[in-house]
Amino acid sequence: TALIIITTLLYCASPVVSFPTGTPGTITFIGNAGSDNTFTVNRWKFDQLENLADPTNIKVAATLDMTSITTGWKDLEKNLHKKKEYFNSKKFNTAQVKIEGATLQEDGSYLAEALLSLKGVQRSVPITFTLTGSGPYQLEAKATVMRRKFKFTGNGPEEEVPLNFDLTLPI
C-alpha cells in the first residue's frame, strides 16, 4: 500500500525543473474575484522553439515555474501556492505549454491549439498570436483558460481567465 501511495504521489506531482535567470518576456493573467488581480509568472523557459519564420509550422514548448507567480496581494499569493483550489504549486510546481502549427487568420494573426498541462490536467486551449520581426521575433499572444477544466474550484474567481504573453523570441 505504501508503494502505491508513493508511486501515485510521484506520478501526480510536477518534476523539479531548473530555470535560467531572466526571461525573454512577460506572461500575465487576470484573475477576478470581485476585482481584477494581475498575476505574473516570473520564471519560465523555452524547451523548444522552431519554425518561427513559418508560423503555420511553428513548434513551441515552454515550462512555467508556478511557484514564481506573484501578484500585489500577498495573502492571495500564499493561497495560490498552498491551496488545491488554486495552483497548489507546492505539489504542481510547473505547467507546460506546447504548440505545433497555427492557422493564418484574416486579420494577419495566427490561431493555434495550445496543449496546456496544469495541475496534472492536459487540455487544448485556443491561442491567438502575432509574430513580428525576423530574429529576434516579437510575439504577442492571448488565450482564455476555463478554470474548472483545470481543477480550480471555489466560488470566488470568474470562470474565464484571460492570459497574455508578450515575448521576445531569441532566434
N, C-alpha and C. Protein backbone atom coordinates (compact mmCIF):
# COMPACT_ATOMS: atom_id res chain seq x y z
N THR A 1 0.82 -1.19 0.00
CA THR A 1 0.00 0.00 0.00
C THR A 1 0.86 1.25 0.00
N ALA A 2 1.92 1.24 0.79
CA ALA A 2 2.81 2.41 0.84
C ALA A 2 3.45 2.66 -0.52
N LEU A 3 3.83 1.61 -1.22
CA LEU A 3 4.44 1.75 -2.54
C LEU A 3 3.45 2.37 -3.52
N ILE A 4 2.20 1.97 -3.46
CA ILE A 4 1.18 2.54 -4.34
C ILE A 4 1.00 4.02 -4.04
N ILE A 5 0.96 4.40 -2.78
CA ILE A 5 0.80 5.80 -2.40
C ILE A 5 1.99 6.62 -2.88
N ILE A 6 3.20 6.13 -2.67
CA ILE A 6 4.40 6.85 -3.10
C ILE A 6 4.42 6.98 -4.62
N THR A 7 4.11 5.92 -5.33
CA THR A 7 4.08 5.97 -6.79
C THR A 7 3.03 6.97 -7.27
N THR A 8 1.87 6.98 -6.64
CA THR A 8 0.82 7.93 -7.01
C THR A 8 1.28 9.36 -6.76
N LEU A 9 1.91 9.63 -5.65
CA LEU A 9 2.41 10.97 -5.35
C LEU A 9 3.46 11.40 -6.36
N LEU A 10 4.36 10.51 -6.71
CA LEU A 10 5.39 10.84 -7.68
C LEU A 10 4.79 11.09 -9.05
N TYR A 11 3.82 10.30 -9.44
CA TYR A 11 3.20 10.46 -10.74
C TYR A 11 2.41 11.76 -10.84
N CYS A 12 1.73 12.16 -9.79
CA CYS A 12 0.86 13.33 -9.84
C CYS A 12 1.60 14.65 -9.70
N ALA A 13 2.68 14.67 -8.96
CA ALA A 13 3.40 15.92 -8.71
C ALA A 13 4.26 16.27 -9.92
N SER A 14 4.54 17.56 -10.06
CA SER A 14 5.40 18.04 -11.15
C SER A 14 6.85 17.71 -10.85
N PRO A 15 7.65 17.50 -11.90
CA PRO A 15 9.08 17.27 -11.69
C PRO A 15 9.78 18.56 -11.27
N VAL A 16 10.94 18.41 -10.67
CA VAL A 16 11.74 19.58 -10.32
C VAL A 16 12.49 20.01 -11.57
N VAL A 17 12.39 21.28 -11.93
CA VAL A 17 12.97 21.81 -13.15
C VAL A 17 13.87 22.98 -12.80
N SER A 18 14.99 23.11 -13.49
CA SER A 18 15.89 24.24 -13.30
C SER A 18 15.53 25.34 -14.29
N PHE A 19 15.43 26.58 -13.80
CA PHE A 19 15.06 27.71 -14.65
C PHE A 19 16.22 28.68 -14.74
N PRO A 20 16.48 29.22 -15.92
CA PRO A 20 17.53 30.24 -16.05
C PRO A 20 17.09 31.54 -15.39
N THR A 21 18.05 32.38 -15.06
CA THR A 21 17.67 33.70 -14.54
C THR A 21 17.26 34.58 -15.70
N GLY A 22 16.28 35.40 -15.48
CA GLY A 22 15.77 36.27 -16.54
C GLY A 22 14.91 35.50 -17.52
N THR A 23 13.95 36.19 -18.10
CA THR A 23 13.08 35.59 -19.10
C THR A 23 13.00 36.54 -20.29
N PRO A 24 12.66 36.00 -21.46
CA PRO A 24 12.59 36.86 -22.65
C PRO A 24 11.26 37.60 -22.81
N GLY A 25 10.52 37.76 -21.73
CA GLY A 25 9.26 38.48 -21.83
C GLY A 25 8.37 38.22 -20.64
N THR A 26 7.12 38.67 -20.74
CA THR A 26 6.21 38.53 -19.62
C THR A 26 5.04 37.61 -19.96
N ILE A 27 4.62 36.88 -18.96
CA ILE A 27 3.42 36.06 -19.03
C ILE A 27 2.55 36.51 -17.86
N THR A 28 1.38 37.05 -18.19
CA THR A 28 0.48 37.54 -17.15
C THR A 28 -0.92 36.99 -17.39
N PHE A 29 -1.70 36.99 -16.35
CA PHE A 29 -3.10 36.64 -16.47
C PHE A 29 -3.89 37.44 -15.45
N ILE A 30 -5.18 37.55 -15.71
CA ILE A 30 -6.07 38.32 -14.84
C ILE A 30 -7.03 37.36 -14.15
N GLY A 31 -7.02 37.38 -12.83
CA GLY A 31 -8.00 36.64 -12.05
C GLY A 31 -8.95 37.65 -11.45
N ASN A 32 -10.23 37.34 -11.46
CA ASN A 32 -11.19 38.29 -10.94
C ASN A 32 -12.09 37.60 -9.93
N ALA A 33 -11.99 38.04 -8.69
CA ALA A 33 -12.85 37.56 -7.61
C ALA A 33 -13.54 38.77 -7.01
N GLY A 34 -14.17 39.57 -7.86
CA GLY A 34 -14.80 40.80 -7.43
C GLY A 34 -14.07 42.01 -7.98
N SER A 35 -12.77 41.87 -8.18
CA SER A 35 -11.97 42.91 -8.83
C SER A 35 -10.80 42.22 -9.54
N ASP A 36 -10.29 42.87 -10.57
CA ASP A 36 -9.19 42.28 -11.33
C ASP A 36 -7.91 42.25 -10.51
N ASN A 37 -7.22 41.12 -10.54
CA ASN A 37 -5.89 40.97 -9.97
C ASN A 37 -4.98 40.47 -11.07
N THR A 38 -3.87 41.16 -11.30
CA THR A 38 -2.92 40.73 -12.32
C THR A 38 -1.88 39.83 -11.68
N PHE A 39 -1.67 38.67 -12.28
CA PHE A 39 -0.70 37.69 -11.82
C PHE A 39 0.41 37.61 -12.85
N THR A 40 1.64 37.44 -12.40
CA THR A 40 2.79 37.35 -13.30
C THR A 40 3.55 36.06 -13.00
N VAL A 41 3.87 35.31 -14.07
CA VAL A 41 4.75 34.16 -13.95
C VAL A 41 6.17 34.70 -14.16
N ASN A 42 6.98 34.67 -13.11
CA ASN A 42 8.29 35.32 -13.15
C ASN A 42 9.43 34.44 -13.67
N ARG A 43 9.28 33.14 -13.61
CA ARG A 43 10.32 32.24 -14.14
C ARG A 43 9.68 31.25 -15.09
N TRP A 44 10.24 31.16 -16.27
CA TRP A 44 9.80 30.20 -17.27
C TRP A 44 10.90 30.06 -18.30
N LYS A 45 10.78 29.05 -19.15
CA LYS A 45 11.81 28.83 -20.18
C LYS A 45 11.20 28.14 -21.39
N PHE A 46 11.88 28.34 -22.52
CA PHE A 46 11.53 27.62 -23.73
C PHE A 46 12.25 26.29 -23.72
N ASP A 47 11.53 25.22 -24.03
CA ASP A 47 12.14 23.90 -24.20
C ASP A 47 12.32 23.59 -25.69
N GLN A 48 11.50 24.22 -26.52
CA GLN A 48 11.57 24.04 -27.98
C GLN A 48 11.07 25.34 -28.62
N LEU A 49 11.74 25.74 -29.69
CA LEU A 49 11.37 26.95 -30.41
C LEU A 49 11.84 26.79 -31.85
N GLU A 50 10.92 26.40 -32.75
CA GLU A 50 11.29 26.08 -34.12
C GLU A 50 10.30 26.70 -35.12
N ASN A 51 10.79 26.94 -36.32
CA ASN A 51 9.99 27.38 -37.47
C ASN A 51 9.28 28.72 -37.24
N LEU A 52 9.97 29.65 -36.62
CA LEU A 52 9.35 30.95 -36.35
C LEU A 52 9.09 31.73 -37.64
N ALA A 53 9.89 31.51 -38.66
CA ALA A 53 9.69 32.20 -39.93
C ALA A 53 8.42 31.72 -40.65
N ASP A 54 7.92 30.56 -40.27
CA ASP A 54 6.71 29.98 -40.87
C ASP A 54 5.76 29.56 -39.75
N PRO A 55 4.98 30.49 -39.19
CA PRO A 55 4.11 30.16 -38.06
C PRO A 55 3.12 29.03 -38.32
N THR A 56 2.81 28.74 -39.59
CA THR A 56 1.90 27.62 -39.83
C THR A 56 2.54 26.30 -39.43
N ASN A 57 3.87 26.27 -39.33
CA ASN A 57 4.60 25.07 -38.90
C ASN A 57 5.37 25.30 -37.60
N ILE A 58 5.00 26.31 -36.85
CA ILE A 58 5.71 26.66 -35.63
C ILE A 58 5.66 25.51 -34.62
N LYS A 59 6.73 25.37 -33.86
CA LYS A 59 6.78 24.40 -32.77
C LYS A 59 7.36 25.12 -31.56
N VAL A 60 6.54 25.20 -30.52
CA VAL A 60 6.96 25.88 -29.30
C VAL A 60 6.60 24.99 -28.12
N ALA A 61 7.52 24.88 -27.20
CA ALA A 61 7.25 24.22 -25.93
C ALA A 61 7.90 25.07 -24.84
N ALA A 62 7.16 25.31 -23.78
CA ALA A 62 7.67 26.12 -22.69
C ALA A 62 7.24 25.50 -21.36
N THR A 63 8.08 25.70 -20.36
CA THR A 63 7.79 25.26 -18.99
C THR A 63 7.72 26.49 -18.11
N LEU A 64 6.66 26.58 -17.32
CA LEU A 64 6.45 27.71 -16.42
C LEU A 64 6.63 27.26 -14.98
N ASP A 65 7.34 28.05 -14.21
CA ASP A 65 7.54 27.79 -12.79
C ASP A 65 6.35 28.38 -12.03
N MET A 66 5.43 27.54 -11.63
CA MET A 66 4.21 28.01 -10.98
C MET A 66 4.47 28.52 -9.57
N THR A 67 5.63 28.19 -8.99
CA THR A 67 5.97 28.73 -7.67
C THR A 67 6.42 30.17 -7.77
N SER A 68 6.63 30.68 -9.00
CA SER A 68 7.12 32.04 -9.18
C SER A 68 6.00 33.05 -9.44
N ILE A 69 4.75 32.63 -9.38
CA ILE A 69 3.63 33.54 -9.63
C ILE A 69 3.54 34.57 -8.51
N THR A 70 3.44 35.84 -8.92
CA THR A 70 3.28 36.91 -7.95
C THR A 70 2.10 37.79 -8.34
N THR A 71 1.61 38.49 -7.36
CA THR A 71 0.56 39.50 -7.54
C THR A 71 0.78 40.54 -6.45
N GLY A 72 0.06 41.61 -6.49
CA GLY A 72 0.25 42.66 -5.49
C GLY A 72 -0.37 42.35 -4.14
N TRP A 73 -1.03 41.22 -4.00
CA TRP A 73 -1.76 40.88 -2.79
C TRP A 73 -1.12 39.65 -2.17
N LYS A 74 -0.32 39.84 -1.12
CA LYS A 74 0.49 38.77 -0.53
C LYS A 74 -0.35 37.62 0.04
N ASP A 75 -1.49 37.93 0.67
CA ASP A 75 -2.34 36.86 1.19
C ASP A 75 -2.87 35.98 0.06
N LEU A 76 -3.22 36.59 -1.05
CA LEU A 76 -3.67 35.84 -2.21
C LEU A 76 -2.55 34.97 -2.76
N GLU A 77 -1.34 35.53 -2.83
CA GLU A 77 -0.18 34.74 -3.30
C GLU A 77 0.01 33.48 -2.46
N LYS A 78 -0.09 33.63 -1.15
CA LYS A 78 0.08 32.49 -0.26
C LYS A 78 -0.96 31.41 -0.57
N ASN A 79 -2.21 31.83 -0.75
CA ASN A 79 -3.27 30.87 -1.08
C ASN A 79 -3.04 30.21 -2.43
N LEU A 80 -2.55 30.98 -3.41
CA LEU A 80 -2.29 30.43 -4.74
C LEU A 80 -1.37 29.22 -4.67
N HIS A 81 -0.37 29.32 -3.84
CA HIS A 81 0.66 28.28 -3.80
C HIS A 81 0.30 27.12 -2.88
N LYS A 82 -0.53 27.34 -1.87
CA LYS A 82 -0.81 26.30 -0.90
C LYS A 82 -2.12 25.55 -1.14
N LYS A 83 -3.12 26.24 -1.59
CA LYS A 83 -4.45 25.63 -1.64
C LYS A 83 -4.71 24.88 -2.94
N LYS A 84 -5.36 23.72 -2.82
CA LYS A 84 -5.66 22.92 -4.00
C LYS A 84 -6.73 23.58 -4.88
N GLU A 85 -7.51 24.51 -4.32
CA GLU A 85 -8.50 25.22 -5.13
C GLU A 85 -7.83 26.12 -6.17
N TYR A 86 -6.59 26.50 -5.87
CA TYR A 86 -5.84 27.38 -6.75
C TYR A 86 -4.75 26.56 -7.45
N PHE A 87 -3.52 27.06 -7.49
CA PHE A 87 -2.46 26.37 -8.23
C PHE A 87 -1.84 25.21 -7.49
N ASN A 88 -1.90 25.24 -6.16
CA ASN A 88 -1.29 24.17 -5.37
C ASN A 88 0.14 23.91 -5.87
N SER A 89 0.91 24.99 -6.02
CA SER A 89 2.24 24.89 -6.62
C SER A 89 3.24 24.16 -5.75
N LYS A 90 2.90 23.90 -4.52
CA LYS A 90 3.77 23.04 -3.70
C LYS A 90 3.81 21.64 -4.31
N LYS A 91 2.68 21.21 -4.87
CA LYS A 91 2.60 19.89 -5.49
C LYS A 91 2.82 19.97 -7.00
N PHE A 92 2.17 20.93 -7.65
CA PHE A 92 2.25 21.08 -9.11
C PHE A 92 3.08 22.32 -9.42
N ASN A 93 4.39 22.19 -9.31
CA ASN A 93 5.27 23.35 -9.39
C ASN A 93 5.56 23.83 -10.81
N THR A 94 5.15 23.08 -11.82
CA THR A 94 5.36 23.52 -13.19
C THR A 94 4.09 23.35 -14.02
N ALA A 95 4.03 24.10 -15.09
CA ALA A 95 3.00 23.95 -16.11
C ALA A 95 3.73 23.91 -17.45
N GLN A 96 3.17 23.23 -18.42
CA GLN A 96 3.78 23.15 -19.74
C GLN A 96 2.79 23.64 -20.80
N VAL A 97 3.34 24.29 -21.82
CA VAL A 97 2.57 24.74 -22.97
C VAL A 97 3.27 24.23 -24.22
N LYS A 98 2.51 23.62 -25.12
CA LYS A 98 3.06 23.14 -26.40
C LYS A 98 2.17 23.60 -27.53
N ILE A 99 2.81 24.08 -28.60
CA ILE A 99 2.10 24.49 -29.81
C ILE A 99 2.80 23.85 -30.99
N GLU A 100 2.02 23.23 -31.87
CA GLU A 100 2.55 22.66 -33.10
C GLU A 100 1.68 23.12 -34.25
N GLY A 101 2.12 24.18 -34.92
CA GLY A 101 1.40 24.70 -36.07
C GLY A 101 0.32 25.68 -35.70
N ALA A 102 0.00 26.54 -36.66
CA ALA A 102 -1.03 27.56 -36.47
C ALA A 102 -1.67 27.86 -37.82
N THR A 103 -2.84 28.47 -37.77
CA THR A 103 -3.58 28.83 -38.97
C THR A 103 -3.62 30.35 -39.09
N LEU A 104 -3.26 30.85 -40.26
CA LEU A 104 -3.31 32.28 -40.52
C LEU A 104 -4.76 32.74 -40.54
N GLN A 105 -5.06 33.83 -39.82
CA GLN A 105 -6.40 34.39 -39.76
C GLN A 105 -6.50 35.59 -40.72
N GLU A 106 -7.70 36.01 -41.04
CA GLU A 106 -7.92 37.11 -41.97
C GLU A 106 -7.27 38.41 -41.52
N ASP A 107 -7.17 38.62 -40.21
CA ASP A 107 -6.60 39.86 -39.68
C ASP A 107 -5.07 39.83 -39.59
N GLY A 108 -4.45 38.73 -40.06
CA GLY A 108 -3.00 38.62 -40.04
C GLY A 108 -2.45 37.94 -38.80
N SER A 109 -3.30 37.66 -37.83
CA SER A 109 -2.87 36.92 -36.65
C SER A 109 -2.91 35.43 -36.95
N TYR A 110 -2.45 34.64 -36.00
CA TYR A 110 -2.47 33.18 -36.14
C TYR A 110 -3.28 32.59 -35.01
N LEU A 111 -3.92 31.46 -35.28
CA LEU A 111 -4.68 30.73 -34.29
C LEU A 111 -4.07 29.35 -34.16
N ALA A 112 -3.77 28.96 -32.92
CA ALA A 112 -3.19 27.64 -32.66
C ALA A 112 -3.95 26.99 -31.52
N GLU A 113 -3.91 25.69 -31.48
CA GLU A 113 -4.43 24.94 -30.34
C GLU A 113 -3.22 24.59 -29.47
N ALA A 114 -3.11 25.27 -28.34
CA ALA A 114 -2.01 25.01 -27.42
C ALA A 114 -2.42 23.89 -26.49
N LEU A 115 -1.52 22.97 -26.24
CA LEU A 115 -1.75 21.93 -25.25
C LEU A 115 -1.19 22.46 -23.93
N LEU A 116 -2.07 22.69 -22.97
CA LEU A 116 -1.68 23.22 -21.67
C LEU A 116 -1.77 22.11 -20.63
N SER A 117 -0.68 21.89 -19.92
CA SER A 117 -0.65 20.94 -18.81
C SER A 117 -0.52 21.75 -17.54
N LEU A 118 -1.54 21.66 -16.69
CA LEU A 118 -1.61 22.48 -15.49
C LEU A 118 -2.30 21.68 -14.40
N LYS A 119 -1.69 21.60 -13.24
CA LYS A 119 -2.26 20.87 -12.10
C LYS A 119 -2.53 19.40 -12.43
N GLY A 120 -1.70 18.79 -13.25
CA GLY A 120 -1.86 17.39 -13.60
C GLY A 120 -2.94 17.13 -14.64
N VAL A 121 -3.47 18.19 -15.26
CA VAL A 121 -4.52 18.07 -16.28
C VAL A 121 -3.99 18.64 -17.59
N GLN A 122 -4.26 17.94 -18.69
CA GLN A 122 -3.90 18.44 -20.02
C GLN A 122 -5.16 18.75 -20.81
N ARG A 123 -5.21 19.97 -21.34
CA ARG A 123 -6.34 20.38 -22.16
C ARG A 123 -5.84 21.24 -23.31
N SER A 124 -6.61 21.22 -24.39
CA SER A 124 -6.33 22.08 -25.53
C SER A 124 -6.94 23.45 -25.25
N VAL A 125 -6.17 24.51 -25.53
CA VAL A 125 -6.62 25.87 -25.31
C VAL A 125 -6.33 26.67 -26.57
N PRO A 126 -7.34 27.29 -27.20
CA PRO A 126 -7.07 28.12 -28.38
C PRO A 126 -6.24 29.35 -27.97
N ILE A 127 -5.24 29.66 -28.79
CA ILE A 127 -4.38 30.81 -28.52
C ILE A 127 -4.23 31.58 -29.83
N THR A 128 -4.42 32.89 -29.76
CA THR A 128 -4.25 33.76 -30.92
C THR A 128 -2.95 34.54 -30.71
N PHE A 129 -2.14 34.63 -31.77
CA PHE A 129 -0.87 35.34 -31.61
C PHE A 129 -0.47 36.07 -32.88
N THR A 130 0.38 37.07 -32.69
CA THR A 130 1.05 37.75 -33.80
C THR A 130 2.53 37.57 -33.57
N LEU A 131 3.24 37.47 -34.66
CA LEU A 131 4.69 37.28 -34.62
C LEU A 131 5.29 38.26 -35.61
N THR A 132 6.09 39.18 -35.11
CA THR A 132 6.70 40.20 -35.98
C THR A 132 8.21 40.15 -35.83
N GLY A 133 8.90 40.73 -36.79
CA GLY A 133 10.35 40.75 -36.78
C GLY A 133 10.92 39.59 -37.57
N SER A 134 12.26 39.52 -37.56
CA SER A 134 12.93 38.44 -38.29
C SER A 134 14.07 37.85 -37.48
N GLY A 135 14.03 37.98 -36.22
CA GLY A 135 15.05 37.42 -35.33
C GLY A 135 15.90 38.52 -34.74
N PRO A 136 15.64 38.95 -33.51
CA PRO A 136 14.64 38.33 -32.63
C PRO A 136 13.21 38.67 -33.08
N TYR A 137 12.31 37.77 -32.77
CA TYR A 137 10.90 37.93 -33.09
C TYR A 137 10.17 38.47 -31.87
N GLN A 138 9.13 39.25 -32.12
CA GLN A 138 8.26 39.73 -31.05
C GLN A 138 6.96 38.96 -31.14
N LEU A 139 6.56 38.29 -30.07
CA LEU A 139 5.33 37.52 -30.05
C LEU A 139 4.39 38.13 -29.02
N GLU A 140 3.18 38.40 -29.47
CA GLU A 140 2.11 38.82 -28.57
C GLU A 140 0.99 37.81 -28.72
N ALA A 141 0.52 37.28 -27.60
CA ALA A 141 -0.50 36.23 -27.67
C ALA A 141 -1.55 36.43 -26.59
N LYS A 142 -2.73 35.89 -26.88
CA LYS A 142 -3.84 35.94 -25.94
C LYS A 142 -4.56 34.59 -25.97
N ALA A 143 -5.01 34.19 -24.80
CA ALA A 143 -5.79 32.96 -24.67
C ALA A 143 -6.72 33.13 -23.48
N THR A 144 -7.70 32.26 -23.39
CA THR A 144 -8.59 32.25 -22.25
C THR A 144 -8.66 30.82 -21.72
N VAL A 145 -8.42 30.68 -20.43
CA VAL A 145 -8.48 29.38 -19.78
C VAL A 145 -9.78 29.29 -19.00
N MET A 146 -10.46 28.19 -19.17
CA MET A 146 -11.65 27.92 -18.37
C MET A 146 -11.17 27.20 -17.12
N ARG A 147 -11.21 27.88 -15.98
CA ARG A 147 -10.53 27.41 -14.77
C ARG A 147 -11.02 26.07 -14.25
N ARG A 148 -12.27 25.75 -14.36
CA ARG A 148 -12.77 24.47 -13.83
C ARG A 148 -12.25 23.27 -14.62
N LYS A 149 -11.88 23.48 -15.87
CA LYS A 149 -11.31 22.39 -16.67
C LYS A 149 -9.94 21.95 -16.14
N PHE A 150 -9.34 22.81 -15.30
CA PHE A 150 -8.02 22.51 -14.73
C PHE A 150 -8.08 22.35 -13.21
N LYS A 151 -9.22 21.90 -12.71
CA LYS A 151 -9.41 21.59 -11.29
C LYS A 151 -9.31 22.81 -10.36
N PHE A 152 -9.63 23.99 -10.87
CA PHE A 152 -9.74 25.15 -10.00
C PHE A 152 -11.18 25.14 -9.47
N THR A 153 -11.32 25.28 -8.18
CA THR A 153 -12.65 25.22 -7.58
C THR A 153 -12.90 26.49 -6.79
N GLY A 154 -13.93 26.50 -6.00
CA GLY A 154 -14.27 27.68 -5.21
C GLY A 154 -15.17 28.59 -6.00
N ASN A 155 -15.83 29.49 -5.31
CA ASN A 155 -16.81 30.36 -5.95
C ASN A 155 -16.28 31.75 -6.24
N GLY A 156 -15.05 32.06 -5.84
CA GLY A 156 -14.56 33.42 -5.97
C GLY A 156 -14.28 33.88 -7.39
N PRO A 157 -13.23 33.38 -8.03
CA PRO A 157 -12.84 33.90 -9.35
C PRO A 157 -13.84 33.56 -10.44
N GLU A 158 -13.86 34.42 -11.46
CA GLU A 158 -14.70 34.14 -12.63
C GLU A 158 -14.17 32.92 -13.37
N GLU A 159 -15.04 32.26 -14.10
CA GLU A 159 -14.70 31.02 -14.81
C GLU A 159 -13.64 31.25 -15.89
N GLU A 160 -13.75 32.33 -16.64
CA GLU A 160 -12.81 32.59 -17.73
C GLU A 160 -11.65 33.43 -17.22
N VAL A 161 -10.43 32.93 -17.46
CA VAL A 161 -9.22 33.64 -17.04
C VAL A 161 -8.42 34.01 -18.28
N PRO A 162 -8.32 35.32 -18.60
CA PRO A 162 -7.56 35.73 -19.78
C PRO A 162 -6.05 35.70 -19.51
N LEU A 163 -5.32 35.12 -20.47
CA LEU A 163 -3.85 35.06 -20.42
C LEU A 163 -3.27 35.99 -21.47
N ASN A 164 -2.15 36.62 -21.14
CA ASN A 164 -1.46 37.48 -22.09
C ASN A 164 0.03 37.12 -22.10
N PHE A 165 0.59 37.05 -23.30
CA PHE A 165 2.01 36.77 -23.47
C PHE A 165 2.59 37.92 -24.28
N ASP A 166 3.68 38.47 -23.83
CA ASP A 166 4.41 39.49 -24.57
C ASP A 166 5.88 39.09 -24.50
N LEU A 167 6.37 38.47 -25.57
CA LEU A 167 7.68 37.82 -25.54
C LEU A 167 8.59 38.29 -26.67
N THR A 168 9.87 38.31 -26.39
CA THR A 168 10.87 38.47 -27.43
C THR A 168 11.53 37.11 -27.59
N LEU A 169 11.36 36.52 -28.77
CA LEU A 169 11.90 35.18 -29.03
C LEU A 169 13.35 35.32 -29.48
N PRO A 170 14.24 34.58 -28.88
CA PRO A 170 15.68 34.79 -29.08
C PRO A 170 16.24 34.43 -30.44
N ILE A 171 15.47 33.77 -31.30
CA ILE A 171 16.02 33.40 -32.62
C ILE A 171 15.15 33.93 -33.74
